[in-house]
mmCIF file of N, CA and C in Angstrom:
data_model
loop_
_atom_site.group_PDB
_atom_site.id
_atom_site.type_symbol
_atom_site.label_atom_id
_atom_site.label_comp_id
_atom_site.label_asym_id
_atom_site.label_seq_id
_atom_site.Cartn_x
_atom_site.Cartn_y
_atom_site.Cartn_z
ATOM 1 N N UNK A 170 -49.178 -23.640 39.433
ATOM 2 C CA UNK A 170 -49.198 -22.498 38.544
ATOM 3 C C UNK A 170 -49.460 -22.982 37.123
ATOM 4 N N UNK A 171 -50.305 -22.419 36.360
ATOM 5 C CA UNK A 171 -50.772 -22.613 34.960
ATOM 6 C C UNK A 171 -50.339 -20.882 33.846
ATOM 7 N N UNK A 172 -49.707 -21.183 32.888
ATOM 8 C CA UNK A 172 -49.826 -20.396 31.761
ATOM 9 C C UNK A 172 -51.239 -19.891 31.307
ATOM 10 N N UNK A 173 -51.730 -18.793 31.056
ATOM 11 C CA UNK A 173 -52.731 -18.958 31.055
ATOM 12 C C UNK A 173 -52.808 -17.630 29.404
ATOM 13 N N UNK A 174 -53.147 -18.361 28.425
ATOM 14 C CA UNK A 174 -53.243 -17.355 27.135
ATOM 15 C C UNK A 174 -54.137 -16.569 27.443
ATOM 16 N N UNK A 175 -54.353 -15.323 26.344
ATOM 17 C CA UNK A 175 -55.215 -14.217 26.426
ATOM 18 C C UNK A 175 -56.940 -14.555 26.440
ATOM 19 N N UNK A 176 -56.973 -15.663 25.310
ATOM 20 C CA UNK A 176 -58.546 -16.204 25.007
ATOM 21 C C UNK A 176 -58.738 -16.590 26.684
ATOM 22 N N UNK A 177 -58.035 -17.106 27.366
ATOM 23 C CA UNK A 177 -58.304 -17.877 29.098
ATOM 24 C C UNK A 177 -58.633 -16.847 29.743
ATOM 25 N N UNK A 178 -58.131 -15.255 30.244
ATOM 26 C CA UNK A 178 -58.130 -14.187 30.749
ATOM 27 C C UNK A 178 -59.612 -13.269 29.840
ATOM 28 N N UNK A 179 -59.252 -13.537 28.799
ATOM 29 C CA UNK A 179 -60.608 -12.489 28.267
ATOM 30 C C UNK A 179 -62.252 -13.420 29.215
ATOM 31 N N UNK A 180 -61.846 -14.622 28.606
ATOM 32 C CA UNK A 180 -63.201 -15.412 29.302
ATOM 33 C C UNK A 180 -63.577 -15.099 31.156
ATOM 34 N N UNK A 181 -62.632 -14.505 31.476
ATOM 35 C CA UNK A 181 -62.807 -14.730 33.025
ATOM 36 C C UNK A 181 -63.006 -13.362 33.561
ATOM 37 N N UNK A 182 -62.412 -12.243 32.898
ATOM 38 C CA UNK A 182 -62.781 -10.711 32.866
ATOM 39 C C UNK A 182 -63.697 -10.145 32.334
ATOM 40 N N UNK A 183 -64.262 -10.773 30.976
ATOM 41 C CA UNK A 183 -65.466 -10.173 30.292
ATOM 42 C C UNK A 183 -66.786 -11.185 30.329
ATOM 43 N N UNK A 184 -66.526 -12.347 31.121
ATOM 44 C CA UNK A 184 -68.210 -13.107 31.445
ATOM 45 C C UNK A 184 -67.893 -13.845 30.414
ATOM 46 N N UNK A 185 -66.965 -14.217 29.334
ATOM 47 C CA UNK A 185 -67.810 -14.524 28.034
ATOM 48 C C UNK A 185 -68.351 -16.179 27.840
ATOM 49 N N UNK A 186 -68.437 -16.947 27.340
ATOM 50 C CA UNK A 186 -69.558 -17.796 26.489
ATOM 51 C C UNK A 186 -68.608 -18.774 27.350
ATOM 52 N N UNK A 187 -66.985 -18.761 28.291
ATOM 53 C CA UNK A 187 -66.245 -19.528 28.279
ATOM 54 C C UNK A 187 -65.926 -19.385 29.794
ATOM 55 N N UNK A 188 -66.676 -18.433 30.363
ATOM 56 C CA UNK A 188 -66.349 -18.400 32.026
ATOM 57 C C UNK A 188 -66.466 -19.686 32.751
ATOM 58 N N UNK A 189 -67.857 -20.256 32.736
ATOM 59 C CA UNK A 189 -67.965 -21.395 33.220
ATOM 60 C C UNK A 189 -66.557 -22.524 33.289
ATOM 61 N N UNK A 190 -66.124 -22.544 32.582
ATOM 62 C CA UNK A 190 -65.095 -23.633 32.247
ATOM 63 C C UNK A 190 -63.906 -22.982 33.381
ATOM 64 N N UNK A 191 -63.439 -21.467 32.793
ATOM 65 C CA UNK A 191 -62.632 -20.811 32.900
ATOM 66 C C UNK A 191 -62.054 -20.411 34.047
ATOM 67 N N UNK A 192 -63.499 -20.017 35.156
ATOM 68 C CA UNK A 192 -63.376 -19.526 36.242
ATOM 69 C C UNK A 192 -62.788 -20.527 37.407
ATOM 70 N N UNK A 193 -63.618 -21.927 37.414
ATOM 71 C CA UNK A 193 -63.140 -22.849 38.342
ATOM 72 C C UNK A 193 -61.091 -23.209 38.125
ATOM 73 N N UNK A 194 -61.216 -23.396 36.946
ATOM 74 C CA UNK A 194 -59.572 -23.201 36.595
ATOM 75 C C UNK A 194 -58.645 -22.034 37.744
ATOM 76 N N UNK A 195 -58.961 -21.048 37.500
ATOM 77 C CA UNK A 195 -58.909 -19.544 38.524
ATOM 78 C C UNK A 195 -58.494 -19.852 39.421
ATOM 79 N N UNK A 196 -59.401 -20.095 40.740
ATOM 80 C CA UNK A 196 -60.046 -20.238 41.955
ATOM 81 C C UNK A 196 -59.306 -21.773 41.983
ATOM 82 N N UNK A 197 -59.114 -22.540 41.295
ATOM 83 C CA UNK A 197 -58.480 -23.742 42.145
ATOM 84 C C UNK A 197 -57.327 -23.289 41.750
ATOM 85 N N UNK A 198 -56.660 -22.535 41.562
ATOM 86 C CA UNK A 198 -55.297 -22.097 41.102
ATOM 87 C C UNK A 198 -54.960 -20.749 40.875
ATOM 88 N N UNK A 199 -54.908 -19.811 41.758
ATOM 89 C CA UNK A 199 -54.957 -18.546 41.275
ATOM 90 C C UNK A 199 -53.489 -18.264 40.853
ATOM 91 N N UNK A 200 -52.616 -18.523 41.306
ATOM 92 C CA UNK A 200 -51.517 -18.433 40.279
ATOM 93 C C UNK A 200 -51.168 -18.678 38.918
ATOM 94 N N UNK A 201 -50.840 -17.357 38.622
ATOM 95 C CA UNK A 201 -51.217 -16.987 36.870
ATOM 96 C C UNK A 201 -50.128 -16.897 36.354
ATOM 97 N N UNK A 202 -49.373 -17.369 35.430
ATOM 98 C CA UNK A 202 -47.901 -17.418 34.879
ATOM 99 C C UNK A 202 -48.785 -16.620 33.088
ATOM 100 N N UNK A 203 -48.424 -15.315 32.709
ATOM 101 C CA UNK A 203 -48.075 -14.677 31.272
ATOM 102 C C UNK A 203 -47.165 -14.486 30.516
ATOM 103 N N UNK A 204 -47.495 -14.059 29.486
ATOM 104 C CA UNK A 204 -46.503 -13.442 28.493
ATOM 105 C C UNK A 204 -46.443 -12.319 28.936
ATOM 106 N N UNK A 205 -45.816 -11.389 28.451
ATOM 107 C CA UNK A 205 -45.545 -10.266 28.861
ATOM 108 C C UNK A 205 -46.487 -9.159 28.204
ATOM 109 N N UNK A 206 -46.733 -9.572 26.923
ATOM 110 C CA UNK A 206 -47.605 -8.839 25.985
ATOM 111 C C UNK A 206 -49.376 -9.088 26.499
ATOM 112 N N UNK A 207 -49.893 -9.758 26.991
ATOM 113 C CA UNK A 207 -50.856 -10.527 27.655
ATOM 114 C C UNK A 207 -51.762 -8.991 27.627
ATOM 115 N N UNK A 208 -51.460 -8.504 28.720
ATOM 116 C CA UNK A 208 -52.721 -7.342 29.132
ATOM 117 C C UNK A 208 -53.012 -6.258 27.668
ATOM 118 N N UNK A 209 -51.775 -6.248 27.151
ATOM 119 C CA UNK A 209 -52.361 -5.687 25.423
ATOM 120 C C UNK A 209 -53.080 -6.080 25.049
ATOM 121 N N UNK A 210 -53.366 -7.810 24.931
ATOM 122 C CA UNK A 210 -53.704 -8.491 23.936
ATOM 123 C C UNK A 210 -55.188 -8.468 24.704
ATOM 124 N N UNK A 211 -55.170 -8.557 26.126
ATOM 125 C CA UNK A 211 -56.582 -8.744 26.936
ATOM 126 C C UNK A 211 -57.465 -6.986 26.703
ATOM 127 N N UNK A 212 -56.580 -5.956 26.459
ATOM 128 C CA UNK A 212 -57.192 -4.725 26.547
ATOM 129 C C UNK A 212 -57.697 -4.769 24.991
ATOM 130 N N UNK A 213 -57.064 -5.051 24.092
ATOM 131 C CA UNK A 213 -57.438 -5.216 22.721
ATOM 132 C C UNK A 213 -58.456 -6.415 22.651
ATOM 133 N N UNK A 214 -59.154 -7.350 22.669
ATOM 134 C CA UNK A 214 -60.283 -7.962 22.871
ATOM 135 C C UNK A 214 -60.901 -7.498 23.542
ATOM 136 N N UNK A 215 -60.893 -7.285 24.626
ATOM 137 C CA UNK A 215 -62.026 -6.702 25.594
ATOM 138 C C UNK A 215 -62.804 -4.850 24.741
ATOM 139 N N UNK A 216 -61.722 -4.569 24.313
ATOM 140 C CA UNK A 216 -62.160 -3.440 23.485
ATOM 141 C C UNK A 216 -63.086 -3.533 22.167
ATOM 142 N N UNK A 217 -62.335 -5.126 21.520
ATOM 143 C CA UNK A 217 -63.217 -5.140 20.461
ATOM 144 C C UNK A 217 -64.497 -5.994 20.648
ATOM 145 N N UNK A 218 -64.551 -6.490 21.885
ATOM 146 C CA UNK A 218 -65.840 -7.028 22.405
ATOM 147 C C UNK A 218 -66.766 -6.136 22.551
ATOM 148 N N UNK A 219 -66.494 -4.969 22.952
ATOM 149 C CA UNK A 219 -67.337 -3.552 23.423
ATOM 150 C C UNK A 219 -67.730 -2.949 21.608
ATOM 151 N N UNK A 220 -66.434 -2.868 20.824
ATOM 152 C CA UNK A 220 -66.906 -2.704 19.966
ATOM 153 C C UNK A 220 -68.016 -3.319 19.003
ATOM 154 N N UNK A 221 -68.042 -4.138 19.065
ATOM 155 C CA UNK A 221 -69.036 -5.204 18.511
ATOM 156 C C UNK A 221 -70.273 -5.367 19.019
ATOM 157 N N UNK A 222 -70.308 -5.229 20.286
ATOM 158 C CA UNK A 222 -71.970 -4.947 21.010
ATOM 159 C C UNK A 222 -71.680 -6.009 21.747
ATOM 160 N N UNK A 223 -71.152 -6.744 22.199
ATOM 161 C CA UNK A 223 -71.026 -8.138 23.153
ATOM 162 C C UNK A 223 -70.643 -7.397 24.594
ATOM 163 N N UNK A 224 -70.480 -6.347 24.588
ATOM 164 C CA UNK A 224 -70.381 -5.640 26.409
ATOM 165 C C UNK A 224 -71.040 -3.867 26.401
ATOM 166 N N UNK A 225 -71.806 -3.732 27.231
ATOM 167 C CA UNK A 225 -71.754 -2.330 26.971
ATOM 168 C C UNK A 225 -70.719 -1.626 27.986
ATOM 169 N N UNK A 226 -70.689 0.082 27.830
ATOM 170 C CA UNK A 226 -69.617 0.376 28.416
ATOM 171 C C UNK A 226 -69.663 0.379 30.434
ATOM 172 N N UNK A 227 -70.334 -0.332 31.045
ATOM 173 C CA UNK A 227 -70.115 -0.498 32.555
ATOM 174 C C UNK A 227 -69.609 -2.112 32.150
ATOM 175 N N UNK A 228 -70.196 -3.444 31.757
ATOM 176 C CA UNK A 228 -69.374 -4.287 31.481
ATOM 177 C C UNK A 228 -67.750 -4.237 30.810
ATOM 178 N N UNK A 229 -67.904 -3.684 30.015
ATOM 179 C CA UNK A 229 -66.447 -3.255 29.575
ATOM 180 C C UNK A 229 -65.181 -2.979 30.610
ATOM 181 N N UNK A 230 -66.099 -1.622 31.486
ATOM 182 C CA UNK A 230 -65.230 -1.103 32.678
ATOM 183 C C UNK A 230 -65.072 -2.266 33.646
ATOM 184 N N UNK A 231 -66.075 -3.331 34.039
ATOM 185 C CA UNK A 231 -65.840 -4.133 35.306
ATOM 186 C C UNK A 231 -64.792 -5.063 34.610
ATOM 187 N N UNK A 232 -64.721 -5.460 33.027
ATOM 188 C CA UNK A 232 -63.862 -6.356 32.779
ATOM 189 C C UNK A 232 -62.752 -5.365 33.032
ATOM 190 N N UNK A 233 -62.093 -4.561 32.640
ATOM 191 C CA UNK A 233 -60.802 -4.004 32.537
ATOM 192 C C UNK A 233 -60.479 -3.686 33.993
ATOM 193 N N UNK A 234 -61.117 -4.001 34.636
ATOM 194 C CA UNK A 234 -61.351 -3.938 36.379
ATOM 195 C C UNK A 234 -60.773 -5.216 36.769
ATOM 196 N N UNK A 235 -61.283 -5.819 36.491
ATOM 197 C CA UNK A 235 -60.903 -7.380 37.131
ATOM 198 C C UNK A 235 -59.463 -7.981 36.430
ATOM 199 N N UNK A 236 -59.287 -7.468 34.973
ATOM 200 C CA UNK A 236 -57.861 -7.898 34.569
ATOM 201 C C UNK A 236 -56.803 -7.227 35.054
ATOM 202 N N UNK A 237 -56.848 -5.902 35.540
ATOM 203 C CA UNK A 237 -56.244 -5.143 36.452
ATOM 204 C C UNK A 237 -55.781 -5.906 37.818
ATOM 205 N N UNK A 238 -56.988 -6.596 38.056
ATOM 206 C CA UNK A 238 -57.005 -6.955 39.876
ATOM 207 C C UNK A 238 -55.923 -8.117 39.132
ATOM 208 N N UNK A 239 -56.075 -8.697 38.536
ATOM 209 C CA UNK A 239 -55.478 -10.220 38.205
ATOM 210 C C UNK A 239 -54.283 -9.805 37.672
ATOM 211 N N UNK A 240 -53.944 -8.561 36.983
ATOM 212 C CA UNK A 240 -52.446 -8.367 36.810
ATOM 213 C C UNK A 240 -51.357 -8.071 37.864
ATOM 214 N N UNK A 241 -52.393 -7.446 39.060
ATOM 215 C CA UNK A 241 -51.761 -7.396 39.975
ATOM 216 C C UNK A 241 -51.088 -8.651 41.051
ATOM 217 N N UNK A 242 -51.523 -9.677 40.148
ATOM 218 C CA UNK A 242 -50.831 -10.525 41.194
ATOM 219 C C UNK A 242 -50.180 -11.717 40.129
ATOM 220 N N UNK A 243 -50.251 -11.760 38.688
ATOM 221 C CA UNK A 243 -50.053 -12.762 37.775
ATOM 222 C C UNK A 243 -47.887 -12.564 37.814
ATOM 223 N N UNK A 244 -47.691 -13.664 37.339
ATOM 224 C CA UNK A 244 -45.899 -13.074 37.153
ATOM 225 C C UNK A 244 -45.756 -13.405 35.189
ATOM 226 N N UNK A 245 -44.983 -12.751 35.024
ATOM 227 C CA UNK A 245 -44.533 -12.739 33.331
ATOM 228 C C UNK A 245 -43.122 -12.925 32.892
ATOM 229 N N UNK A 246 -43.526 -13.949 31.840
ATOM 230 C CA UNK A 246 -42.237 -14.333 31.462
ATOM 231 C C UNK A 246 -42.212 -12.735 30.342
ATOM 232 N N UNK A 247 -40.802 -11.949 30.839
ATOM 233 C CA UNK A 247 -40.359 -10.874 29.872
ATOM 234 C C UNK A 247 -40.055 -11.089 28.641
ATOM 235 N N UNK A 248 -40.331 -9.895 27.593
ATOM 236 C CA UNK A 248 -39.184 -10.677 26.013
ATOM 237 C C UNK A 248 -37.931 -10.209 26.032
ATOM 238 N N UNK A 249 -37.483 -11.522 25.335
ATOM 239 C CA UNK A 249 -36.283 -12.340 25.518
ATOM 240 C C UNK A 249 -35.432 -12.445 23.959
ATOM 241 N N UNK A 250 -34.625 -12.726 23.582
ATOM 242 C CA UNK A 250 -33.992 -13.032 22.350
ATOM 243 C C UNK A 250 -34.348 -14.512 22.280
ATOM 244 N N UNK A 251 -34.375 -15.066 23.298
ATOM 245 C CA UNK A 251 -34.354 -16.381 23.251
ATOM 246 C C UNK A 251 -35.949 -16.979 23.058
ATOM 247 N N UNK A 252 -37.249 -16.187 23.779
ATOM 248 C CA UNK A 252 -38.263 -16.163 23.169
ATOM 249 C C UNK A 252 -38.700 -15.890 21.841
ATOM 250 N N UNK A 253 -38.023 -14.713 21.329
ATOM 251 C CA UNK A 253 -37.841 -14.196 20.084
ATOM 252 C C UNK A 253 -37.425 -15.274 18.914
ATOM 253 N N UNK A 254 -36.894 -16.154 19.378
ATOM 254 C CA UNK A 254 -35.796 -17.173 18.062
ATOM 255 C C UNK A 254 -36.727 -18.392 18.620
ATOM 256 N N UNK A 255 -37.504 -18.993 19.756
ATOM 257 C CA UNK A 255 -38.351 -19.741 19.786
ATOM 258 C C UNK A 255 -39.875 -19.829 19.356
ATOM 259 N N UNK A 256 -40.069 -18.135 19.549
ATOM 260 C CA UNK A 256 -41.077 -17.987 18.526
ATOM 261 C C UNK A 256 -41.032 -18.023 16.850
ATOM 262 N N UNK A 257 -40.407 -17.361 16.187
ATOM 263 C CA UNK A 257 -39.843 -17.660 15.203
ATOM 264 C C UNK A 257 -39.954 -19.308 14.322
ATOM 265 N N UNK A 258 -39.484 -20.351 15.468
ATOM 266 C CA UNK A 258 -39.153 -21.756 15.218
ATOM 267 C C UNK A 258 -40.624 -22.275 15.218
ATOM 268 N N UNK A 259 -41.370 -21.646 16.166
ATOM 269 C CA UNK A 259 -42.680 -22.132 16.120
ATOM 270 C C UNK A 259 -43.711 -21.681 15.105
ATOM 271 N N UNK A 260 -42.927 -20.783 14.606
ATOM 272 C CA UNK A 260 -44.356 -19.834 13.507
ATOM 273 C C UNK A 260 -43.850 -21.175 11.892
ATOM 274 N N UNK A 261 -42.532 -21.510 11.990
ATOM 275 C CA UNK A 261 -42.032 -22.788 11.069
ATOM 276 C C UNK A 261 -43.080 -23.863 11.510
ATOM 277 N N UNK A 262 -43.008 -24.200 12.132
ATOM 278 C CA UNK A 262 -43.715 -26.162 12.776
ATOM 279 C C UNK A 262 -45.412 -26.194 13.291
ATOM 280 N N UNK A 263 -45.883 -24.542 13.256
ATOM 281 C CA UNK A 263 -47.578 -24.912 13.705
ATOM 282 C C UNK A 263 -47.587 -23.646 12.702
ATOM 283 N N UNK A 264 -49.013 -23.670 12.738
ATOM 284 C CA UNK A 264 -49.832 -22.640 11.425
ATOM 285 C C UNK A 264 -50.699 -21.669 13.311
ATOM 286 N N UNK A 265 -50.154 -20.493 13.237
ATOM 287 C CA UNK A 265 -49.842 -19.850 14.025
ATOM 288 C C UNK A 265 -50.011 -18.099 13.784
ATOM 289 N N UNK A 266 -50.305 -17.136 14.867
ATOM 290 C CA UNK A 266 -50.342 -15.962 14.590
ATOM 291 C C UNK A 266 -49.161 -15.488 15.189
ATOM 292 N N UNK A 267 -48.273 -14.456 14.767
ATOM 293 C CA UNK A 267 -46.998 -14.005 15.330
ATOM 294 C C UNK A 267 -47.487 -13.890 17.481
ATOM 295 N N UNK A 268 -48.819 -13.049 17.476
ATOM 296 C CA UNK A 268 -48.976 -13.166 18.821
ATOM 297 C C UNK A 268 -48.811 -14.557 19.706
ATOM 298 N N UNK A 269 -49.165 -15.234 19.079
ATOM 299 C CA UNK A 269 -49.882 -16.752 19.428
ATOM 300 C C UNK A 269 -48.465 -17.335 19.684
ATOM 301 N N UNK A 270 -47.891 -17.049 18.548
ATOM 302 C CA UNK A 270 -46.141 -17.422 18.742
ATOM 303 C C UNK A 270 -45.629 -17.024 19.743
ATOM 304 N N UNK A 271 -45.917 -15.949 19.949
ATOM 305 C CA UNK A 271 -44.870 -15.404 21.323
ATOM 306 C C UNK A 271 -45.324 -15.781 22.662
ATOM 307 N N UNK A 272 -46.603 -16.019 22.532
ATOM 308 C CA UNK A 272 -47.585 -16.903 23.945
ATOM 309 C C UNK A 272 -46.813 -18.113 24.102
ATOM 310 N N UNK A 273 -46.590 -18.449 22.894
ATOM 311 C CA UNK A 273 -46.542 -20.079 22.883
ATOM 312 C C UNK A 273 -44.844 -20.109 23.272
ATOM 313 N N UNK A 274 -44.167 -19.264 22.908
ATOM 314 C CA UNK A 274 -42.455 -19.379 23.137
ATOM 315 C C UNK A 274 -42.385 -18.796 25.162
ATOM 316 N N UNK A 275 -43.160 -17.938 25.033
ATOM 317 C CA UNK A 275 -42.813 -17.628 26.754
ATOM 318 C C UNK A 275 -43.452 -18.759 27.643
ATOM 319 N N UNK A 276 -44.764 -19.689 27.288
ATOM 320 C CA UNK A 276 -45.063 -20.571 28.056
ATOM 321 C C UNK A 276 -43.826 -21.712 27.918
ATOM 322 N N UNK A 277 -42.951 -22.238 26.911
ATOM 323 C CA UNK A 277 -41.615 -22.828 26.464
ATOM 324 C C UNK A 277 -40.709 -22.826 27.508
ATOM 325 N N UNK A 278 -40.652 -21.222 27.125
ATOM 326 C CA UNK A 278 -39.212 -20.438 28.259
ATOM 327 C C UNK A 278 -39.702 -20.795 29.929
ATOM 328 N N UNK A 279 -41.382 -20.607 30.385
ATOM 329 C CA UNK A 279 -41.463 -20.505 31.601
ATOM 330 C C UNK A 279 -41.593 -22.187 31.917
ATOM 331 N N UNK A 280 -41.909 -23.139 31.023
ATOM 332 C CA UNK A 280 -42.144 -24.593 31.496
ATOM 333 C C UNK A 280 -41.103 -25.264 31.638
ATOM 334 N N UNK A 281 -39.661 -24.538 30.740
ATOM 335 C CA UNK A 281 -38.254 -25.361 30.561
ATOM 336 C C UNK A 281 -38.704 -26.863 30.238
ATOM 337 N N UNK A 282 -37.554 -28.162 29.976
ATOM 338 C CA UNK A 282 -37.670 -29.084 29.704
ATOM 339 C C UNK A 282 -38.873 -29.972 30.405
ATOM 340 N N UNK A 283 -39.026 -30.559 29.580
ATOM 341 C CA UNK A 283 -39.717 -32.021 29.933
ATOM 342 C C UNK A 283 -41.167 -31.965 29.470
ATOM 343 N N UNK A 284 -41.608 -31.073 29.692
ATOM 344 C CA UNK A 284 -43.228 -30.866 29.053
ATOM 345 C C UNK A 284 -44.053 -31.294 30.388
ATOM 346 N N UNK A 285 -45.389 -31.647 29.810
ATOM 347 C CA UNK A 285 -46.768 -31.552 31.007
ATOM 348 C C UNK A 285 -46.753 -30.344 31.689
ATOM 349 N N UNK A 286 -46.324 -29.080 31.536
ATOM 350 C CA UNK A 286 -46.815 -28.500 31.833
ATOM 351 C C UNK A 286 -48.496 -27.924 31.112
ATOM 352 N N UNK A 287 -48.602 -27.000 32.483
ATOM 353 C CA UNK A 287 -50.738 -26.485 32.013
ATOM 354 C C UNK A 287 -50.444 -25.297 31.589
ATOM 355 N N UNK A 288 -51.453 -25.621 30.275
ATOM 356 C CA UNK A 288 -51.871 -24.230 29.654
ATOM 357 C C UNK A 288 -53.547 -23.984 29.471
ATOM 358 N N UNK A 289 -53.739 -22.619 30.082
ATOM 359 C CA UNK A 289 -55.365 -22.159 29.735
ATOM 360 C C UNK A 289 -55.446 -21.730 28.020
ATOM 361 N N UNK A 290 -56.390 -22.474 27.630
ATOM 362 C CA UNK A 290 -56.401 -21.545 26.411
ATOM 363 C C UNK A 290 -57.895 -22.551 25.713
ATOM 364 N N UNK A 291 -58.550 -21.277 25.262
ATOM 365 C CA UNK A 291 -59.961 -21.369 24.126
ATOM 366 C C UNK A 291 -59.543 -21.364 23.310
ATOM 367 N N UNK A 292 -58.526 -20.721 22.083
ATOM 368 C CA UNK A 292 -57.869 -20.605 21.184
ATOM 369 C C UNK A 292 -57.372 -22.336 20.492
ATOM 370 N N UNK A 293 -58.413 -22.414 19.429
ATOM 371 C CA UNK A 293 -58.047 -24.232 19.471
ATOM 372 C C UNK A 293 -56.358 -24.454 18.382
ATOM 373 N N UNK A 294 -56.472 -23.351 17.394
ATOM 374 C CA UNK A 294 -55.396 -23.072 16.907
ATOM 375 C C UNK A 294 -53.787 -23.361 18.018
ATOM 376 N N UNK A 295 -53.964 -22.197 18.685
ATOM 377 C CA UNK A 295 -52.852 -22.115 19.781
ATOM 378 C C UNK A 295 -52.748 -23.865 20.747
ATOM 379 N N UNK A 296 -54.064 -24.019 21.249
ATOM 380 C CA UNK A 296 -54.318 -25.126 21.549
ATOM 381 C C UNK A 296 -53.480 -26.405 21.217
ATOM 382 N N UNK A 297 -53.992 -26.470 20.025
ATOM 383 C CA UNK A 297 -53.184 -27.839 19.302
ATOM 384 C C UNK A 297 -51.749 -27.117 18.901
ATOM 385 N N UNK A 298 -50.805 -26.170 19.186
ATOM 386 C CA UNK A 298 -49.694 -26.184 19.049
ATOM 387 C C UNK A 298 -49.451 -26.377 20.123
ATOM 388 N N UNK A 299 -49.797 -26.051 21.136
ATOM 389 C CA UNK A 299 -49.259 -26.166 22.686
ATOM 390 C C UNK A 299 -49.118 -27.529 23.424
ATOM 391 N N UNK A 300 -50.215 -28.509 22.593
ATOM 392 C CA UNK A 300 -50.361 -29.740 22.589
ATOM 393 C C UNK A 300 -48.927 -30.218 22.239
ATOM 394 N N UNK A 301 -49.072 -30.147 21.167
ATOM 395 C CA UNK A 301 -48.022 -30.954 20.420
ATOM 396 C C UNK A 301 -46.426 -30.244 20.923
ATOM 397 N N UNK A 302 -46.508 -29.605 21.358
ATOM 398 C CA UNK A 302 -45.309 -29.197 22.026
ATOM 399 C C UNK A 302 -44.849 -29.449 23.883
ATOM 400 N N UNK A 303 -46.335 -30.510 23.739
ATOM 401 C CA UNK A 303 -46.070 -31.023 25.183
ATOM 402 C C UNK A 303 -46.690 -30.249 26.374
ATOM 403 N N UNK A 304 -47.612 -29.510 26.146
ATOM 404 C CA UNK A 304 -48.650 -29.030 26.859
ATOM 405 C C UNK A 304 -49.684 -29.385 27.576
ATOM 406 N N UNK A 305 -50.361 -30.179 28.950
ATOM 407 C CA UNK A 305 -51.680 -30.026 28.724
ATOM 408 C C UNK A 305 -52.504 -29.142 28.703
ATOM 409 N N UNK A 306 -53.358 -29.653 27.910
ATOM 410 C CA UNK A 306 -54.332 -28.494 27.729
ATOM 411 C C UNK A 306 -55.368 -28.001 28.646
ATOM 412 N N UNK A 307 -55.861 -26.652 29.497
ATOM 413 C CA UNK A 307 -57.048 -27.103 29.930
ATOM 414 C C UNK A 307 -57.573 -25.605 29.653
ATOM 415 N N UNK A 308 -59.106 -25.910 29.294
ATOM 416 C CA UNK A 308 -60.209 -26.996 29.795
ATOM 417 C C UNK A 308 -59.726 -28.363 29.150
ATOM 418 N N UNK A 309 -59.621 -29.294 29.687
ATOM 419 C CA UNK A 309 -59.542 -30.477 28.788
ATOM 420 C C UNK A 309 -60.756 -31.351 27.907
#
């Protein structure tokens, strides 16, 4: 099972520039560990992808199609107080978006001690915090 951030899920629902990498990740692992906030964050990109001209509206629909199919089987770490005060600690120690924080505190909560756990993520920002907090990264 791999964590898999929103930038990892948008690439694999909307085709984008990052499927290639993205998809084999998938398929050798379909077990999907989220945040809880995740399908917001995937309906809000995928929306502003459409907005922007990068999908028209039948691409749009097959992506919000396929993140559907994939929510139906992904599990989520819920929010937590304890995510809440780990995000927080992390928005202190990496240069970070409050969302990004809370990705980054529920993959924390779901990896517990020791680190090496996998995280999906395009997001090089999020990336190199997840690193340094004992993450690997993939794509690598």
């Amino acid at each position: 099972m791999r964590f898999w951030d929103t930038s990892g899920l948008v690439a694999v629902c909307a085709n984008d520039g990052h499927v290639a990498r993205a998809a084999p990740l998938l398929e050798s692992d379909p077990d999907v560990m989220v945040w809880w906030g995740t399908r917001l964050e995937c309906v809000s990109a995928v929306r502003k992808l459409r907005r922007d001209g990068e999908l028209n509206e039948v691409s749009m629909g097959q992506a919000l199609e396929r993140l559907d199919q994939l929510r139906a089987h992904w599990s989520e770490v819920a929010p937590s107080a304890v995510v809440r005060v780990t995000a927080e600690r992390l928005l202190h120690r990496h240069v970070l978006f409050a969302a990004d924080a809370l990705q980054l505190a529920a993959a924390l909560e779901w990896a517990g001690e020791g680190g090496g756990a996998a995280l999906v993520s395009f997001d090089q920002r999020l990336a190199r915090a997840a690193a340094a907090e004992s993450f690997v990264i993939l794509p690598g």
